[in-house]
PDB file of C-alpha atoms in Angstrom:
ATOM      1  CA  UNK A   1       0.000   0.000   0.000  1.00 44.00           C
ATOM      2  CA  UNK A   2       2.822   2.369   0.842  1.00 44.00           C
ATOM      3  CA  UNK A   3       4.613   1.491  -2.348  1.00 44.00           C
ATOM      4  CA  UNK A   4       1.543   2.290  -4.451  1.00 46.00           C
ATOM      5  CA  UNK A   5       1.139   5.629  -2.651  1.00 47.00           C
ATOM      6  CA  UNK A   6       4.808   6.449  -3.121  1.00 47.00           C
ATOM      7  CA  UNK A   7       4.652   5.603  -6.827  1.00 47.00           C
ATOM      8  CA  UNK A   8       1.577   7.728  -7.325  1.00 49.00           C
ATOM      9  CA  UNK A   9       3.261  10.610  -5.432  1.00 50.00           C
ATOM     10  CA  UNK A  10       6.313  10.332  -7.650  1.00 50.00           C
ATOM     11  CA  UNK A  11       4.151  10.407 -10.757  1.00 52.00           C
ATOM     12  CA  UNK A  12       2.161  13.441  -9.659  1.00 60.00           C
ATOM     13  CA  UNK A  13       5.058  15.552  -8.332  1.00 67.00           C
ATOM     14  CA  UNK A  14       6.747  16.304 -11.708  1.00 68.00           C
ATOM     15  CA  UNK A  15       3.397  17.204 -13.256  1.00 76.00           C
ATOM     16  CA  UNK A  16       2.504  19.526 -10.383  1.00 74.00           C
ATOM     17  CA  UNK A  17       5.950  21.113 -10.347  1.00 78.00           C
ATOM     18  CA  UNK A  18       5.873  21.582 -14.138  1.00 80.00           C
ATOM     19  CA  UNK A  19       2.398  23.112 -13.904  1.00 82.00           C
ATOM     20  CA  UNK A  20       3.483  25.472 -11.123  1.00 81.00           C
ATOM     21  CA  UNK A  21       6.638  26.453 -12.965  1.00 82.00           C
ATOM     22  CA  UNK A  22       4.651  27.078 -16.152  1.00 85.00           C
ATOM     23  CA  UNK A  23       2.132  29.156 -14.177  1.00 83.00           C
ATOM     24  CA  UNK A  24       4.956  31.086 -12.526  1.00 83.00           C
ATOM     25  CA  UNK A  25       6.643  31.712 -15.868  1.00 85.00           C
ATOM     26  CA  UNK A  26       3.369  32.847 -17.382  1.00 84.00           C
ATOM     27  CA  UNK A  27       2.734  35.213 -14.454  1.00 85.00           C
ATOM     28  CA  UNK A  28       6.277  36.571 -14.718  1.00 85.00           C
ATOM     29  CA  UNK A  29       5.831  37.096 -18.472  1.00 87.00           C
ATOM     30  CA  UNK A  30       2.496  38.872 -17.892  1.00 85.00           C
ATOM     31  CA  UNK A  31       4.054  40.996 -15.158  1.00 87.00           C
ATOM     32  CA  UNK A  32       6.958  41.939 -17.454  1.00 88.00           C
ATOM     33  CA  UNK A  33       4.569  42.810 -20.295  1.00 88.00           C
ATOM     34  CA  UNK A  34       2.434  44.939 -17.984  1.00 88.00           C
ATOM     35  CA  UNK A  35       5.487  46.715 -16.588  1.00 87.00           C
ATOM     36  CA  UNK A  36       6.751  47.401 -20.125  1.00 90.00           C
ATOM     37  CA  UNK A  37       3.326  48.653 -21.183  1.00 86.00           C
ATOM     38  CA  UNK A  38       3.129  50.822 -18.049  1.00 87.00           C
ATOM     39  CA  UNK A  39       6.529  52.345 -18.833  1.00 88.00           C
ATOM     40  CA  UNK A  40       5.400  52.983 -22.414  1.00 88.00           C
ATOM     41  CA  UNK A  41       2.259  54.710 -21.156  1.00 85.00           C
ATOM     42  CA  UNK A  42       4.288  56.855 -18.765  1.00 85.00           C
ATOM     43  CA  UNK A  43       6.667  57.820 -21.562  1.00 89.00           C
ATOM     44  CA  UNK A  44       3.679  58.574 -23.795  1.00 86.00           C
ATOM     45  CA  UNK A  45       2.126  60.813 -21.122  1.00 86.00           C
ATOM     46  CA  UNK A  46       5.402  62.670 -20.614  1.00 85.00           C
ATOM     47  CA  UNK A  47       5.832  63.115 -24.364  1.00 87.00           C
ATOM     48  CA  UNK A  48       2.253  64.378 -24.757  1.00 87.00           C
ATOM     49  CA  UNK A  49       2.727  66.843 -21.897  1.00 86.00           C
ATOM     50  CA  UNK A  50       5.948  68.156 -23.433  1.00 87.00           C
ATOM     51  CA  UNK A  51       4.423  68.416 -26.918  1.00 88.00           C
ATOM     52  CA  UNK A  52       1.295  70.194 -25.683  1.00 84.00           C
ATOM     53  CA  UNK A  53       3.371  72.588 -23.578  1.00 84.00           C
ATOM     54  CA  UNK A  54       5.630  73.366 -26.523  1.00 88.00           C
ATOM     55  CA  UNK A  55       2.634  73.856 -28.837  1.00 86.00           C
ATOM     56  CA  UNK A  56       0.970  76.219 -26.352  1.00 86.00           C
ATOM     57  CA  UNK A  57       4.163  78.233 -25.937  1.00 86.00           C
ATOM     58  CA  UNK A  58       4.696  78.388 -29.703  1.00 87.00           C
ATOM     59  CA  UNK A  59       1.073  79.470 -30.357  1.00 85.00           C
ATOM     60  CA  UNK A  60       1.275  82.147 -27.673  1.00 85.00           C
ATOM     61  CA  UNK A  61       4.597  83.383 -29.047  1.00 88.00           C
ATOM     62  CA  UNK A  62       3.239  83.507 -32.614  1.00 86.00           C
ATOM     63  CA  UNK A  63       0.133  85.392 -31.494  1.00 84.00           C
ATOM     64  CA  UNK A  64       2.230  87.892 -29.528  1.00 87.00           C
ATOM     65  CA  UNK A  65       4.599  88.410 -32.473  1.00 89.00           C
ATOM     66  CA  UNK A  66       1.695  88.870 -34.911  1.00 87.00           C
ATOM     67  CA  UNK A  67      -0.014  91.369 -32.607  1.00 87.00           C
ATOM     68  CA  UNK A  68       3.243  93.309 -32.152  1.00 89.00           C
ATOM     69  CA  UNK A  69       3.896  93.341 -35.891  1.00 89.00           C
ATOM     70  CA  UNK A  70       0.392  94.580 -36.636  1.00 87.00           C
ATOM     71  CA  UNK A  71       0.663  97.339 -34.022  1.00 87.00           C
ATOM     72  CA  UNK A  72       4.043  98.378 -35.416  1.00 89.00           C
ATOM     73  CA  UNK A  73       2.708  98.363 -38.975  1.00 88.00           C
ATOM     74  CA  UNK A  74      -0.330 100.448 -38.010  1.00 88.00           C
ATOM     75  CA  UNK A  75       1.873 102.942 -36.165  1.00 88.00           C
ATOM     76  CA  UNK A  76       4.235 103.188 -39.133  1.00 90.00           C
ATOM     77  CA  UNK A  77       1.325 103.765 -41.534  1.00 87.00           C
ATOM     78  CA  UNK A  78      -0.042 106.535 -39.321  1.00 86.00           C
ATOM     79  CA  UNK A  79       3.392 108.122 -39.071  1.00 88.00           C
ATOM     80  CA  UNK A  80       3.820 107.979 -42.861  1.00 89.00           C
ATOM     81  CA  UNK A  81       0.404 109.560 -43.450  1.00 87.00           C
ATOM     82  CA  UNK A  82       1.151 112.336 -40.944  1.00 88.00           C
ATOM     83  CA  UNK A  83       4.575 112.930 -42.513  1.00 88.00           C
ATOM     84  CA  UNK A  84       3.055 113.162 -46.005  1.00 90.00           C
ATOM     85  CA  UNK A  85       0.392 115.571 -44.757  1.00 88.00           C
ATOM     86  CA  UNK A  86       3.004 117.683 -42.955  1.00 86.00           C
ATOM     87  CA  UNK A  87       5.243 117.810 -46.017  1.00 89.00           C
ATOM     88  CA  UNK A  88       2.308 118.803 -48.258  1.00 89.00           C
ATOM     89  CA  UNK A  89       1.259 121.608 -45.933  1.00 89.00           C
ATOM     90  CA  UNK A  90       4.851 122.840 -45.599  1.00 87.00           C
ATOM     91  CA  UNK A  91       5.295 122.816 -49.358  1.00 88.00           C
ATOM     92  CA  UNK A  92       2.072 124.761 -49.860  1.00 88.00           C
ATOM     93  CA  UNK A  93       3.106 127.249 -47.174  1.00 84.00           C
ATOM     94  CA  UNK A  94       6.527 127.764 -48.790  1.00 86.00           C
ATOM     95  CA  UNK A  95       4.932 128.264 -52.220  1.00 89.00           C
ATOM     96  CA  UNK A  96       2.533 130.793 -50.742  1.00 86.00           C
ATOM     97  CA  UNK A  97       5.389 132.665 -49.084  1.00 85.00           C
ATOM     98  CA  UNK A  98       7.358 132.737 -52.328  1.00 88.00           C
ATOM     99  CA  UNK A  99       4.341 134.052 -54.199  1.00 87.00           C
ATOM    100  CA  UNK A 100       3.738 136.788 -51.586  1.00 86.00           C
ATOM    101  CA  UNK A 101       7.414 137.738 -51.686  1.00 88.00           C
ATOM    102  CA  UNK A 102       7.278 138.042 -55.468  1.00 86.00           C
ATOM    103  CA  UNK A 103       4.148 140.193 -55.223  1.00 87.00           C
ATOM    104  CA  UNK A 104       5.807 142.467 -52.654  1.00 83.00           C
ATOM    105  CA  UNK A 105       8.943 142.753 -54.782  1.00 84.00           C
ATOM    106  CA  UNK A 106       6.854 143.748 -57.802  1.00 83.00           C
ATOM    107  CA  UNK A 107       4.946 146.245 -55.681  1.00 83.00           C
ATOM    108  CA  UNK A 108       8.192 147.725 -54.393  1.00 85.00           C
ATOM    109  CA  UNK A 109       9.582 148.022 -57.913  1.00 85.00           C
ATOM    110  CA  UNK A 110       6.371 149.657 -59.116  1.00 82.00           C
ATOM    111  CA  UNK A 111       6.437 152.150 -56.241  1.00 81.00           C
ATOM    112  CA  UNK A 112      10.070 152.958 -56.976  1.00 81.00           C
ATOM    113  CA  UNK A 113       9.183 153.607 -60.609  1.00 78.00           C
ATOM    114  CA  UNK A 114       6.288 155.770 -59.495  1.00 75.00           C
ATOM    115  CA  UNK A 115       8.579 157.785 -57.250  1.00 72.00           C
ATOM    116  CA  UNK A 116      10.950 158.350 -60.155  1.00 74.00           C
ATOM    117  CA  UNK A 117       8.044 159.360 -62.366  1.00 71.00           C
ATOM    118  CA  UNK A 118       6.848 161.846 -59.737  1.00 67.00           C
ATOM    119  CA  UNK A 119      10.258 163.434 -59.602  1.00 66.00           C
ATOM    120  CA  UNK A 120      10.432 163.978 -63.368  1.00 63.00           C
ATOM    121  CA  UNK A 121       6.794 164.676 -64.372  1.00 57.00           C
ATOM    122  CA  UNK A 122       4.483 167.611 -63.764  1.00 56.00           C
ATOM    123  CA  UNK A 123       1.577 167.734 -61.338  1.00 60.00           C
ATOM    124  CA  UNK A 124      -1.166 166.804 -63.885  1.00 61.00           C
ATOM    125  CA  UNK A 125       0.826 163.999 -65.268  1.00 66.00           C
ATOM    126  CA  UNK A 126       1.547 162.895 -61.777  1.00 61.00           C
ATOM    127  CA  UNK A 127      -2.112 163.036 -60.803  1.00 69.00           C
ATOM    128  CA  UNK A 128      -3.259 161.131 -63.882  1.00 74.00           C
ATOM    129  CA  UNK A 129      -0.480 158.619 -63.426  1.00 69.00           C
ATOM    130  CA  UNK A 130      -1.373 158.202 -59.790  1.00 72.00           C
ATOM    131  CA  UNK A 131      -5.078 157.740 -60.612  1.00 76.00           C
ATOM    132  CA  UNK A 132      -4.269 155.245 -63.352  1.00 79.00           C
ATOM    133  CA  UNK A 133      -1.861 153.503 -61.068  1.00 76.00           C
ATOM    134  CA  UNK A 134      -4.358 153.436 -58.248  1.00 76.00           C
ATOM    135  CA  UNK A 135      -7.073 152.050 -60.531  1.00 81.00           C
ATOM    136  CA  UNK A 136      -4.732 149.449 -61.849  1.00 82.00           C
ATOM    137  CA  UNK A 137      -3.625 148.615 -58.323  1.00 80.00           C
ATOM    138  CA  UNK A 138      -7.249 148.344 -57.234  1.00 80.00           C
ATOM    139  CA  UNK A 139      -8.070 146.020 -60.115  1.00 83.00           C
ATOM    140  CA  UNK A 140      -4.956 143.977 -59.434  1.00 81.00           C
ATOM    141  CA  UNK A 141      -5.802 143.827 -55.762  1.00 82.00           C
ATOM    142  CA  UNK A 142      -9.367 142.686 -56.536  1.00 84.00           C
ATOM    143  CA  UNK A 143      -8.068 139.992 -58.826  1.00 86.00           C
ATOM    144  CA  UNK A 144      -5.483 138.984 -56.246  1.00 84.00           C
ATOM    145  CA  UNK A 145      -8.102 138.985 -53.487  1.00 83.00           C
ATOM    146  CA  UNK A 146     -10.406 136.738 -55.541  1.00 87.00           C
ATOM    147  CA  UNK A 147      -7.521 134.422 -56.282  1.00 85.00           C
ATOM    148  CA  UNK A 148      -6.508 134.327 -52.638  1.00 86.00           C
ATOM    149  CA  UNK A 149     -10.084 133.607 -51.601  1.00 86.00           C
ATOM    150  CA  UNK A 150     -10.211 130.775 -54.135  1.00 87.00           C
ATOM    151  CA  UNK A 151      -6.937 129.367 -52.823  1.00 85.00           C
ATOM    152  CA  UNK A 152      -8.210 129.660 -49.238  1.00 85.00           C
ATOM    153  CA  UNK A 153     -11.331 127.716 -50.223  1.00 87.00           C
ATOM    154  CA  UNK A 154      -9.199 125.095 -51.958  1.00 87.00           C
ATOM    155  CA  UNK A 155      -6.947 124.885 -48.905  1.00 86.00           C
ATOM    156  CA  UNK A 156      -9.989 124.455 -46.666  1.00 85.00           C
ATOM    157  CA  UNK A 157     -11.302 121.715 -48.937  1.00 87.00           C
ATOM    158  CA  UNK A 158      -7.879 120.042 -48.929  1.00 84.00           C
ATOM    159  CA  UNK A 159      -7.717 120.344 -45.154  1.00 84.00           C
ATOM    160  CA  UNK A 160     -11.212 118.870 -44.841  1.00 87.00           C
ATOM    161  CA  UNK A 161     -10.315 115.990 -47.157  1.00 86.00           C
ATOM    162  CA  UNK A 162      -7.122 115.379 -45.183  1.00 85.00           C
ATOM    163  CA  UNK A 163      -9.084 115.426 -41.933  1.00 86.00           C
ATOM    164  CA  UNK A 164     -11.602 112.982 -43.420  1.00 88.00           C
ATOM    165  CA  UNK A 165      -8.759 110.749 -44.596  1.00 85.00           C
ATOM    166  CA  UNK A 166      -7.158 110.935 -41.148  1.00 84.00           C
ATOM    167  CA  UNK A 167     -10.494 110.142 -39.477  1.00 87.00           C
ATOM    168  CA  UNK A 168     -11.069 107.210 -41.825  1.00 86.00           C
ATOM    169  CA  UNK A 169      -7.542 105.931 -41.187  1.00 81.00           C
ATOM    170  CA  UNK A 170      -8.087 106.252 -37.438  1.00 84.00           C
ATOM    171  CA  UNK A 171     -11.401 104.384 -37.725  1.00 88.00           C
ATOM    172  CA  UNK A 172      -9.718 101.724 -39.850  1.00 85.00           C
ATOM    173  CA  UNK A 173      -6.958 101.479 -37.252  1.00 80.00           C
ATOM    174  CA  UNK A 174      -9.515 101.153 -34.458  1.00 87.00           C
ATOM    175  CA  UNK A 175     -11.394  98.500 -36.445  1.00 87.00           C
ATOM    176  CA  UNK A 176      -8.149  96.662 -37.084  1.00 83.00           C
ATOM    177  CA  UNK A 177      -7.235  96.897 -33.408  1.00 84.00           C
ATOM    178  CA  UNK A 178     -10.693  95.543 -32.506  1.00 87.00           C
ATOM    179  CA  UNK A 179     -10.178  92.656 -34.948  1.00 86.00           C
ATOM    180  CA  UNK A 180      -6.779  91.987 -33.427  1.00 85.00           C
ATOM    181  CA  UNK A 181      -8.240  92.024 -29.916  1.00 85.00           C
ATOM    182  CA  UNK A 182     -11.029  89.672 -31.039  1.00 87.00           C
ATOM    183  CA  UNK A 183      -8.505  87.375 -32.738  1.00 84.00           C
ATOM    184  CA  UNK A 184      -6.313  87.454 -29.629  1.00 83.00           C
ATOM    185  CA  UNK A 185      -9.327  86.670 -27.427  1.00 85.00           C
ATOM    186  CA  UNK A 186     -10.365  83.811 -29.734  1.00 84.00           C
ATOM    187  CA  UNK A 187      -6.817  82.513 -29.782  1.00 80.00           C
ATOM    188  CA  UNK A 188      -6.669  82.712 -25.992  1.00 84.00           C
ATOM    189  CA  UNK A 189      -9.910  80.726 -25.783  1.00 88.00           C
ATOM    190  CA  UNK A 190      -8.455  78.119 -28.135  1.00 85.00           C
ATOM    191  CA  UNK A 191      -5.338  77.916 -25.977  1.00 84.00           C
ATOM    192  CA  UNK A 192      -7.444  77.481 -22.829  1.00 87.00           C
ATOM    193  CA  UNK A 193      -9.587  74.816 -24.503  1.00 86.00           C
ATOM    194  CA  UNK A 194      -6.499  72.973 -25.723  1.00 85.00           C
ATOM    195  CA  UNK A 195      -5.019  73.190 -22.223  1.00 83.00           C
ATOM    196  CA  UNK A 196      -8.217  71.785 -20.690  1.00 86.00           C
ATOM    197  CA  UNK A 197      -8.254  68.938 -23.231  1.00 86.00           C
ATOM    198  CA  UNK A 198      -4.624  68.174 -22.436  1.00 82.00           C
ATOM    199  CA  UNK A 199      -5.354  68.158 -18.720  1.00 84.00           C
ATOM    200  CA  UNK A 200      -8.309  65.793 -19.270  1.00 87.00           C
ATOM    201  CA  UNK A 201      -6.140  63.497 -21.393  1.00 84.00           C
ATOM    202  CA  UNK A 202      -3.381  63.538 -18.771  1.00 84.00           C
ATOM    203  CA  UNK A 203      -5.876  62.745 -16.003  1.00 86.00           C
ATOM    204  CA  UNK A 204      -7.299  59.888 -18.081  1.00 86.00           C
ATOM    205  CA  UNK A 205      -3.845  58.479 -18.728  1.00 84.00           C
ATOM    206  CA  UNK A 206      -2.952  58.831 -15.041  1.00 85.00           C
ATOM    207  CA  UNK A 207      -6.131  56.918 -14.102  1.00 88.00           C
ATOM    208  CA  UNK A 208      -5.144  54.180 -16.561  1.00 83.00           C
ATOM    209  CA  UNK A 209      -1.648  54.094 -15.073  1.00 85.00           C
ATOM    210  CA  UNK A 210      -3.121  53.812 -11.566  1.00 85.00           C
ATOM    211  CA  UNK A 211      -5.365  50.926 -12.690  1.00 88.00           C
ATOM    212  CA  UNK A 212      -2.380  49.173 -14.262  1.00 82.00           C
ATOM    213  CA  UNK A 213      -0.330  49.784 -11.116  1.00 82.00           C
ATOM    214  CA  UNK A 214      -3.098  48.118  -9.115  1.00 86.00           C
ATOM    215  CA  UNK A 215      -3.144  45.208 -11.584  1.00 84.00           C
ATOM    216  CA  UNK A 216       0.636  44.902 -11.260  1.00 84.00           C
ATOM    217  CA  UNK A 217       0.378  44.884  -7.479  1.00 85.00           C
ATOM    218  CA  UNK A 218      -2.336  42.203  -7.662  1.00 87.00           C
ATOM    219  CA  UNK A 219      -0.162  40.104  -9.968  1.00 84.00           C
ATOM    220  CA  UNK A 220       2.797  40.609  -7.630  1.00 82.00           C
ATOM    221  CA  UNK A 221       0.700  39.306  -4.750  1.00 86.00           C
ATOM    222  CA  UNK A 222      -0.498  36.363  -6.853  1.00 84.00           C
ATOM    223  CA  UNK A 223       3.072  35.617  -7.878  1.00 84.00           C
ATOM    224  CA  UNK A 224       4.154  35.731  -4.229  1.00 84.00           C
ATOM    225  CA  UNK A 225       1.351  33.345  -3.270  1.00 87.00           C
ATOM    226  CA  UNK A 226       2.342  31.004  -6.094  1.00 85.00           C
ATOM    227  CA  UNK A 227       5.996  31.141  -5.025  1.00 84.00           C
ATOM    228  CA  UNK A 228       5.004  30.376  -1.413  1.00 86.00           C
ATOM    229  CA  UNK A 229       2.814  27.519  -2.575  1.00 84.00           C
ATOM    230  CA  UNK A 230       5.661  26.145  -4.725  1.00 86.00           C
ATOM    231  CA  UNK A 231       7.998  26.386  -1.740  1.00 88.00           C
ATOM    232  CA  UNK A 232       5.529  24.529   0.465  1.00 88.00           C
ATOM    233  CA  UNK A 233       5.121  21.862  -2.229  1.00 88.00           C
ATOM    234  CA  UNK A 234       8.874  21.510  -2.454  1.00 87.00           C
ATOM    235  CA  UNK A 235       9.115  21.106   1.318  1.00 91.00           C
ATOM    236  CA  UNK A 236       6.300  18.534   1.292  1.00 89.00           C
ATOM    237  CA  UNK A 237       8.006  16.711  -1.562  1.00 89.00           C
ATOM    238  CA  UNK A 238      11.255  16.586   0.352  1.00 89.00           C
ATOM    239  CA  UNK A 239       9.428  15.343   3.454  1.00 90.00           C
ATOM    240  CA  UNK A 240       7.656  12.672   1.398  1.00 89.00           C
ATOM    241  CA  UNK A 241      10.942  11.536  -0.151  1.00 89.00           C
ATOM    242  CA  UNK A 242      12.469  11.291   3.316  1.00 91.00           C
ATOM    243  CA  UNK A 243       9.485   9.246   4.526  1.00 89.00           C
ATOM    244  CA  UNK A 244       9.731   6.977   1.495  1.00 90.00           C
ATOM    245  CA  UNK A 245      13.446   6.517   2.125  1.00 89.00           C
ATOM    246  CA  UNK A 246      12.758   5.696   5.788  1.00 90.00           C
ATOM    247  CA  UNK A 247      10.016   3.271   4.740  1.00 89.00           C
ATOM    248  CA  UNK A 248      12.322   1.532   2.276  1.00 87.00           C
ATOM    249  CA  UNK A 249      15.070   1.293   4.850  1.00 87.00           C
ATOM    250  CA  UNK A 250      12.587  -0.154   7.341  1.00 87.00           C
ATOM    251  CA  UNK A 251      11.328  -2.691   4.764  1.00 84.00           C
ATOM    252  CA  UNK A 252      14.870  -3.720   3.865  1.00 83.00           C
ATOM    253  CA  UNK A 253      15.787  -4.066   7.528  1.00 83.00           C
ATOM    254  CA  UNK A 254      12.655  -6.181   8.185  1.00 76.00           C
ATOM    255  CA  UNK A 255      13.391  -8.405   5.165  1.00 73.00           C
ATOM    256  CA  UNK A 256      16.987  -9.026   6.223  1.00 65.00           C
ATOM    257  CA  UNK A 257      16.312  -9.754   9.919  1.00 54.00           C
ATOM    258  CA  UNK A 258      12.880 -11.432   9.964  1.00 51.00           C
ATOM    259  CA  UNK A 259      12.019 -12.786   6.552  1.00 48.00           C
ATOM    260  CA  UNK A 260       9.207 -15.103   7.786  1.00 47.00           C
ATOM    261  CA  UNK A 261       7.617 -12.824  10.357  1.00 44.00           C
ATOM    262  CA  UNK A 262       5.587  -9.671   9.972  1.00 43.00           C
ATOM    263  CA  UNK A 263       5.979  -6.767  12.369  1.00 44.00           C
ATOM    264  CA  UNK A 264       3.221  -6.159  14.807  1.00 43.00           C
ATOM    265  CA  UNK A 265       3.491  -2.377  14.549  1.00 40.00           C
ATOM    266  CA  UNK A 266       4.490  -0.124  11.697  1.00 41.00           C
ATOM    267  CA  UNK A 267       5.694   3.488  12.023  1.00 40.00           C
ATOM    268  CA  UNK A 268       3.142   6.168  11.390  1.00 43.00           C
ATOM    269  CA  UNK A 269       4.217   7.616   8.021  1.00 40.00           C
ATOM    270  CA  UNK A 270       2.219  10.284   6.235  1.00 40.00           C
ATOM    271  CA  UNK A 271       2.394   9.615   2.546  1.00 41.00           C
ATOM    272  CA  UNK A 272       2.703  12.503   0.099  1.00 40.00           C
ATOM    273  CA  UNK A 273      -0.400  11.259  -1.661  1.00 38.00           C
ATOM    274  CA  UNK A 274      -2.520  11.783   1.459  1.00 40.00           C
ATOM    275  CA  UNK A 275      -1.090  15.267   2.168  1.00 41.00           C
ATOM    276  CA  UNK A 276      -1.084  16.458  -1.454  1.00 40.00           C
ATOM    277  CA  UNK A 277      -4.838  17.149  -1.884  1.00 40.00           C
ATOM    278  CA  UNK A 278      -4.977  18.984   1.426  1.00 40.00           C
ATOM    279  CA  UNK A 279      -2.132  21.279   0.400  1.00 39.00           C
ATOM    280  CA  UNK A 280      -3.663  21.858  -3.017  1.00 40.00           C
ATOM    281  CA  UNK A 281      -7.033  22.642  -1.442  1.00 40.00           C
ATOM    282  CA  UNK A 282      -5.509  25.128   0.999  1.00 41.00           C
ATOM    283  CA  UNK A 283      -3.461  26.761  -1.747  1.00 40.00           C
ATOM    284  CA  UNK A 284      -6.461  27.022  -4.034  1.00 41.00           C
ATOM    285  CA  UNK A 285      -8.557  28.589  -1.318  1.00 38.00           C
TER     286      UNK A 285
END
């Protein structure tokens, strides 16, 4: 009976050890795969965080540069328009001064000629010359006054048109500034939305990492339990082999000393076959 139990224990031990080793190897392989996948996920999260941060910084920098360039361009256009207007007004003023100077020079020359005529001519000739000169001067002054009035009206019209152009340019600048502010606000909203999406994605990935960490810890515990069970099985196997060796030694000793007699008492030996199911049941529970 003991021999049959020992043979059955020897037949079952390699199968059980092979099964446990295969299960341990499979658990180790799963644990390695999960750890590799967890490291990949962590690297992916770090890469996504860096990429999103770089994209946000680049978008903000581009928006700031575009806004600065547009402000600079608008300021330069205003400065150019003001410079052109200033140069036009200065040129008109210089031309007007030159014309007045020429008129005064002609008037001075005419008065000098009149003085010379008065010195040489008689009183009647002087009176007639003065009257003719005064009439001519009056007519010239009327013509000059009409021309000056016309130029004043033209200058007023030019000034009004320049003011209208300046007002329209200011309105266009204000509209452009409003568009830039709206674009900047929209861009800021896009940046905030992208940031929120990134934070949601990071939180989701962190939750997945936590779940995988828990799974890894569970597998670690299972692997520890399997290792403890394998160790207990190894100890039981060693104990069973020792009992079988003792039993064989006892049988050999009984055969050599008393071949025709049977012993009245036999040592209480626990066979591995009887202890094996109990250990398996406890380990499974």
